[in-house]
C-alpha positions as YAML, in Angstrom:
chain: A
units: angstrom
residues:
- id: 1
  name: MET
  ca: [-29.11, 15.79, -38.92]
- id: 2
  name: LYS
  ca: [-26.22, 18.15, -38.28]
- id: 3
  name: PRO
  ca: [-25.35, 20.39, -41.26]
- id: 4
  name: THR
  ca: [-21.88, 20.04, -42.76]
- id: 5
  name: SER
  ca: [-19.59, 22.94, -41.94]
- id: 6
  name: PHE
  ca: [-18.06, 24.81, -44.85]
- id: 7
  name: TRP
  ca: [-14.69, 24.20, -43.17]
- id: 8
  name: ASN
  ca: [-14.98, 20.54, -44.19]
- id: 9
  name: THR
  ca: [-15.35, 21.51, -47.86]
- id: 10
  name: LEU
  ca: [-12.28, 23.74, -48.19]
- id: 11
  name: PRO
  ca: [-9.17, 22.53, -50.01]
- id: 12
  name: GLN
  ca: [-6.06, 21.86, -47.92]
- id: 13
  name: PRO
  ca: [-4.07, 23.87, -47.07]
- id: 14
  name: ILE
  ca: [-6.62, 26.62, -46.41]
- id: 15
  name: ILE
  ca: [-5.57, 30.01, -47.76]
- id: 16
  name: GLY
  ca: [-7.31, 32.92, -46.08]
- id: 17
  name: LEU
  ca: [-7.23, 36.68, -46.38]
- id: 18
  name: ALA
  ca: [-6.21, 37.75, -42.89]
- id: 19
  name: PRO
  ca: [-8.05, 40.67, -41.35]
- id: 20
  name: MET
  ca: [-5.92, 43.80, -41.05]
- id: 21
  name: ASP
  ca: [-7.44, 46.79, -39.27]
- id: 22
  name: GLY
  ca: [-7.58, 49.79, -41.57]
- id: 23
  name: VAL
  ca: [-6.59, 47.70, -44.60]
- id: 24
  name: THR
  ca: [-9.03, 44.91, -45.38]
- id: 25
  name: ASP
  ca: [-12.17, 46.99, -45.77]
- id: 26
  name: ALA
  ca: [-15.04, 45.89, -48.02]
- id: 27
  name: PRO
  ca: [-13.50, 47.11, -51.32]
- id: 28
  name: CYS
  ca: [-10.15, 45.47, -50.50]
- id: 29
  name: ARG
  ca: [-11.81, 42.17, -49.60]
- id: 30
  name: THR
  ca: [-13.94, 42.23, -52.74]
- id: 31
  name: MET
  ca: [-10.89, 42.77, -54.97]
- id: 32
  name: HIS
  ca: [-9.05, 39.92, -53.26]
- id: 33
  name: GLY
  ca: [-12.14, 37.74, -53.55]
- id: 34
  name: LEU
  ca: [-12.49, 38.44, -57.27]
- id: 35
  name: HIS
  ca: [-8.84, 38.28, -58.28]
- id: 36
  name: GLY
  ca: [-6.91, 36.48, -55.54]
- id: 37
  name: ARG
  ca: [-9.58, 33.89, -54.72]
- id: 38
  name: PRO
  ca: [-8.63, 33.07, -51.11]
- id: 39
  name: ASP
  ca: [-10.49, 30.12, -49.60]
- id: 40
  name: ILE
  ca: [-11.90, 32.30, -46.79]
- id: 41
  name: VAL
  ca: [-12.15, 36.02, -46.14]
- id: 42
  name: LEU
  ca: [-12.40, 37.66, -42.71]
- id: 43
  name: THR
  ca: [-13.72, 41.14, -42.04]
- id: 44
  name: GLU
  ca: [-11.73, 43.67, -40.08]
- id: 45
  name: PHE
  ca: [-12.36, 43.19, -36.39]
- id: 46
  name: THR
  ca: [-15.53, 44.87, -35.21]
- id: 47
  name: ASN
  ca: [-16.46, 45.78, -31.66]
- id: 48
  name: VAL
  ca: [-19.30, 43.68, -30.26]
- id: 49
  name: GLU
  ca: [-20.76, 46.49, -28.18]
- id: 50
  name: GLY
  ca: [-20.60, 48.84, -31.17]
- id: 51
  name: LEU
  ca: [-22.61, 46.39, -33.27]
- id: 52
  name: TRP
  ca: [-25.37, 46.46, -30.71]
- id: 53
  name: LYS
  ca: [-25.44, 50.08, -29.57]
- id: 54
  name: GLY
  ca: [-22.86, 52.12, -31.52]
- id: 55
  name: SER
  ca: [-23.29, 54.36, -34.53]
- id: 56
  name: ASP
  ca: [-24.56, 52.89, -37.80]
- id: 57
  name: ARG
  ca: [-21.12, 53.65, -39.24]
- id: 58
  name: ILE
  ca: [-19.86, 50.41, -37.64]
- id: 59
  name: PHE
  ca: [-21.97, 48.37, -40.06]
- id: 60
  name: ARG
  ca: [-19.63, 49.43, -42.88]
- id: 61
  name: ASP
  ca: [-17.15, 46.93, -41.44]
- id: 62
  name: PHE
  ca: [-19.69, 44.19, -42.12]
- id: 63
  name: LEU
  ca: [-20.36, 44.94, -45.78]
- id: 64
  name: TYR
  ca: [-19.39, 42.01, -47.99]
- id: 65
  name: THR
  ca: [-20.00, 40.64, -51.47]
- id: 66
  name: PRO
  ca: [-20.51, 37.12, -52.85]
- id: 67
  name: ALA
  ca: [-16.89, 37.18, -54.09]
- id: 68
  name: GLU
  ca: [-15.80, 36.96, -50.45]
- id: 69
  name: ARG
  ca: [-17.63, 33.71, -49.68]
- id: 70
  name: PRO
  ca: [-17.18, 32.06, -47.34]
- id: 71
  name: ALA
  ca: [-17.23, 35.35, -45.42]
- id: 72
  name: ILE
  ca: [-16.30, 35.36, -41.75]
- id: 73
  name: ALA
  ca: [-17.29, 38.18, -39.38]
- id: 74
  name: GLN
  ca: [-14.45, 38.94, -36.97]
- id: 75
  name: ILE
  ca: [-15.55, 40.42, -33.65]
- id: 76
  name: PHE
  ca: [-13.76, 41.62, -30.52]
- id: 77
  name: GLY
  ca: [-14.55, 42.81, -27.04]
- id: 78
  name: CYS
  ca: [-14.51, 41.51, -23.48]
- id: 79
  name: ARG
  ca: [-18.17, 41.10, -22.42]
- id: 80
  name: PRO
  ca: [-19.74, 37.72, -23.22]
- id: 81
  name: GLU
  ca: [-23.28, 39.12, -23.32]
- id: 82
  name: TYR
  ca: [-22.32, 41.37, -26.24]
- id: 83
  name: PHE
  ca: [-20.69, 38.47, -28.10]
- id: 84
  name: TYR
  ca: [-24.03, 36.68, -27.84]
- id: 85
  name: LEU
  ca: [-25.79, 39.67, -29.40]
- id: 86
  name: ALA
  ca: [-23.07, 40.24, -32.03]
- id: 87
  name: ALA
  ca: [-23.36, 36.60, -33.12]
- id: 88
  name: HIS
  ca: [-27.05, 37.25, -33.83]
- id: 89
  name: VAL
  ca: [-26.14, 40.29, -35.93]
- id: 90
  name: ALA
  ca: [-23.53, 38.31, -37.90]
- id: 91
  name: CYS
  ca: [-26.06, 35.54, -38.57]
- id: 92
  name: GLU
  ca: [-28.75, 38.02, -39.55]
- id: 93
  name: LEU
  ca: [-26.34, 39.53, -42.07]
- id: 94
  name: GLY
  ca: [-25.71, 36.11, -43.59]
- id: 95
  name: PHE
  ca: [-22.08, 35.54, -42.62]
- id: 96
  name: ASP
  ca: [-20.77, 32.01, -42.99]
- id: 97
  name: GLY
  ca: [-18.92, 32.09, -39.68]
- id: 98
  name: VAL
  ca: [-17.80, 34.16, -36.73]
- id: 99
  name: ASP
  ca: [-14.17, 34.65, -35.66]
- id: 100
  name: ILE
  ca: [-13.46, 35.84, -32.13]
- id: 101
  name: ASN
  ca: [-10.38, 38.04, -32.02]
- id: 102
  name: MET
  ca: [-8.22, 36.94, -29.11]
- id: 103
  name: GLY
  ca: [-4.89, 37.97, -30.57]
- id: 104
  name: CYS
  ca: [-4.83, 41.73, -31.15]
- id: 105
  name: PRO
  ca: [-2.02, 43.18, -29.01]
- id: 106
  name: ALA
  ca: [-2.97, 46.83, -29.63]
- id: 107
  name: THR
  ca: [-2.86, 48.74, -26.37]
- id: 108
  name: LYS
  ca: [-6.19, 50.41, -27.12]
- id: 109
  name: ILE
  ca: [-7.87, 46.99, -27.34]
- id: 110
  name: ALA
  ca: [-5.92, 45.02, -24.73]
- id: 111
  name: ASN
  ca: [-6.21, 47.70, -22.04]
- id: 112
  name: LYS
  ca: [-9.99, 47.34, -22.24]
- id: 113
  name: GLY
  ca: [-9.75, 43.56, -21.78]
- id: 114
  name: GLY
  ca: [-10.20, 42.49, -25.42]
- id: 115
  name: GLY
  ca: [-7.94, 40.88, -28.00]
- id: 116
  name: ALA
  ca: [-4.71, 39.44, -26.60]
- id: 117
  name: ALA
  ca: [-5.68, 40.43, -23.04]
- id: 118
  name: LEU
  ca: [-8.14, 37.54, -22.97]
- id: 119
  name: ILE
  ca: [-5.26, 35.10, -22.54]
- id: 120
  name: ARG
  ca: [-4.95, 36.41, -18.98]
- id: 121
  name: VAL
  ca: [-8.59, 35.61, -18.18]
- id: 122
  name: PRO
  ca: [-9.32, 32.14, -19.56]
- id: 123
  name: ASP
  ca: [-12.68, 31.92, -17.81]
- id: 124
  name: THR
  ca: [-13.84, 35.05, -19.62]
- id: 125
  name: ALA
  ca: [-12.46, 33.70, -22.92]
- id: 126
  name: LYS
  ca: [-14.43, 30.47, -22.42]
- id: 127
  name: ALA
  ca: [-17.56, 32.44, -21.55]
- id: 128
  name: ILE
  ca: [-17.13, 34.49, -24.74]
- id: 129
  name: ILE
  ca: [-16.84, 31.34, -26.86]
- id: 130
  name: ARG
  ca: [-19.91, 29.80, -25.23]
- id: 131
  name: ALA
  ca: [-21.92, 33.02, -25.58]
- id: 132
  name: THR
  ca: [-21.03, 33.30, -29.28]
- id: 133
  name: GLN
  ca: [-22.01, 29.68, -29.89]
- id: 134
  name: ALA
  ca: [-25.28, 30.22, -28.02]
- id: 135
  name: GLY
  ca: [-26.01, 33.34, -30.06]
- id: 136
  name: VAL
  ca: [-25.56, 31.45, -33.33]
- id: 137
  name: ARG
  ca: [-27.61, 28.50, -32.06]
- id: 138
  name: ASP
  ca: [-30.47, 30.70, -30.80]
- id: 139
  name: TRP
  ca: [-30.55, 32.62, -34.09]
- id: 140
  name: ALA
  ca: [-30.66, 29.32, -36.00]
- id: 141
  name: ASN
  ca: [-33.59, 28.27, -33.79]
- id: 142
  name: GLY
  ca: [-35.55, 31.36, -34.81]
- id: 143
  name: GLN
  ca: [-34.76, 33.99, -32.18]
- id: 144
  name: THR
  ca: [-35.01, 37.47, -33.67]
- id: 145
  name: LEU
  ca: [-33.24, 40.76, -33.08]
- id: 146
  name: GLU
  ca: [-36.61, 42.21, -32.09]
- id: 147
  name: GLU
  ca: [-36.94, 39.60, -29.33]
- id: 148
  name: LEU
  ca: [-33.50, 40.59, -28.07]
- id: 149
  name: GLY
  ca: [-34.53, 44.24, -27.86]
- id: 150
  name: MET
  ca: [-32.39, 45.75, -30.62]
- id: 151
  name: GLU
  ca: [-33.46, 49.25, -31.60]
- id: 152
  name: PRO
  ca: [-35.83, 49.16, -34.60]
- id: 153
  name: GLU
  ca: [-33.65, 51.61, -36.58]
- id: 154
  name: ARG
  ca: [-30.64, 49.27, -36.27]
- id: 155
  name: ILE
  ca: [-32.72, 46.27, -37.31]
- id: 156
  name: GLN
  ca: [-33.92, 48.23, -40.33]
- id: 157
  name: ARG
  ca: [-30.29, 49.08, -41.23]
- id: 158
  name: ILE
  ca: [-29.35, 45.38, -41.12]
- id: 159
  name: ARG
  ca: [-32.31, 44.46, -43.33]
- id: 160
  name: GLN
  ca: [-31.41, 47.27, -45.70]
- id: 161
  name: MET
  ca: [-27.86, 45.91, -46.00]
- id: 162
  name: ASN
  ca: [-29.26, 42.48, -46.91]
- id: 163
  name: GLU
  ca: [-31.67, 43.97, -49.45]
- id: 164
  name: GLU
  ca: [-28.88, 46.02, -51.05]
- id: 165
  name: ARG
  ca: [-26.70, 42.92, -51.37]
- id: 166
  name: VAL
  ca: [-29.55, 41.12, -53.14]
- id: 167
  name: ARG
  ca: [-30.31, 44.11, -55.37]
- id: 168
  name: ILE
  ca: [-26.69, 44.73, -56.35]
- id: 169
  name: TRP
  ca: [-25.37, 41.16, -56.52]
- id: 170
  name: GLY
  ca: [-28.58, 39.20, -57.15]
- id: 171
  name: ILE
  ca: [-27.73, 36.58, -54.55]
- id: 172
  name: ARG
  ca: [-29.92, 35.85, -51.57]
- id: 173
  name: GLN
  ca: [-28.62, 34.78, -48.17]
...
């Protein structure tokens, strides 16, 4: 039996807190979740390669609280293989969904082939969508970050984030 998507349970029209780089960080999203009560909340866009091999600082972009549910992880980049891996990370962190940024026009992003630049390479955009879907599906079927070869320190950081959310908010994934 196929699980029902949370999208089917949201009131119409759907009101979401749009991701704004440098603005909608974790404290901002929590305040909106507590007091504005949007139907969905998206994180600031986070680089897929950075999630896999960047500094631990990047995980700050993926902090969230129960007030933000359903919480959507927004990711960007241009290499499908990293979208696959980033989807695993988002699932492991308990996000309700993944949003692929294909609209950011910032020169810094587009010049590297991400964001709005993907409109020029539809085959790559399709590959990114398929890789993200496969990453979610493989995670749901039990594939682990260890099996994918993520560094143990990064896996520990992800688990620590989950434990802190449980300890602080008392809500399990």
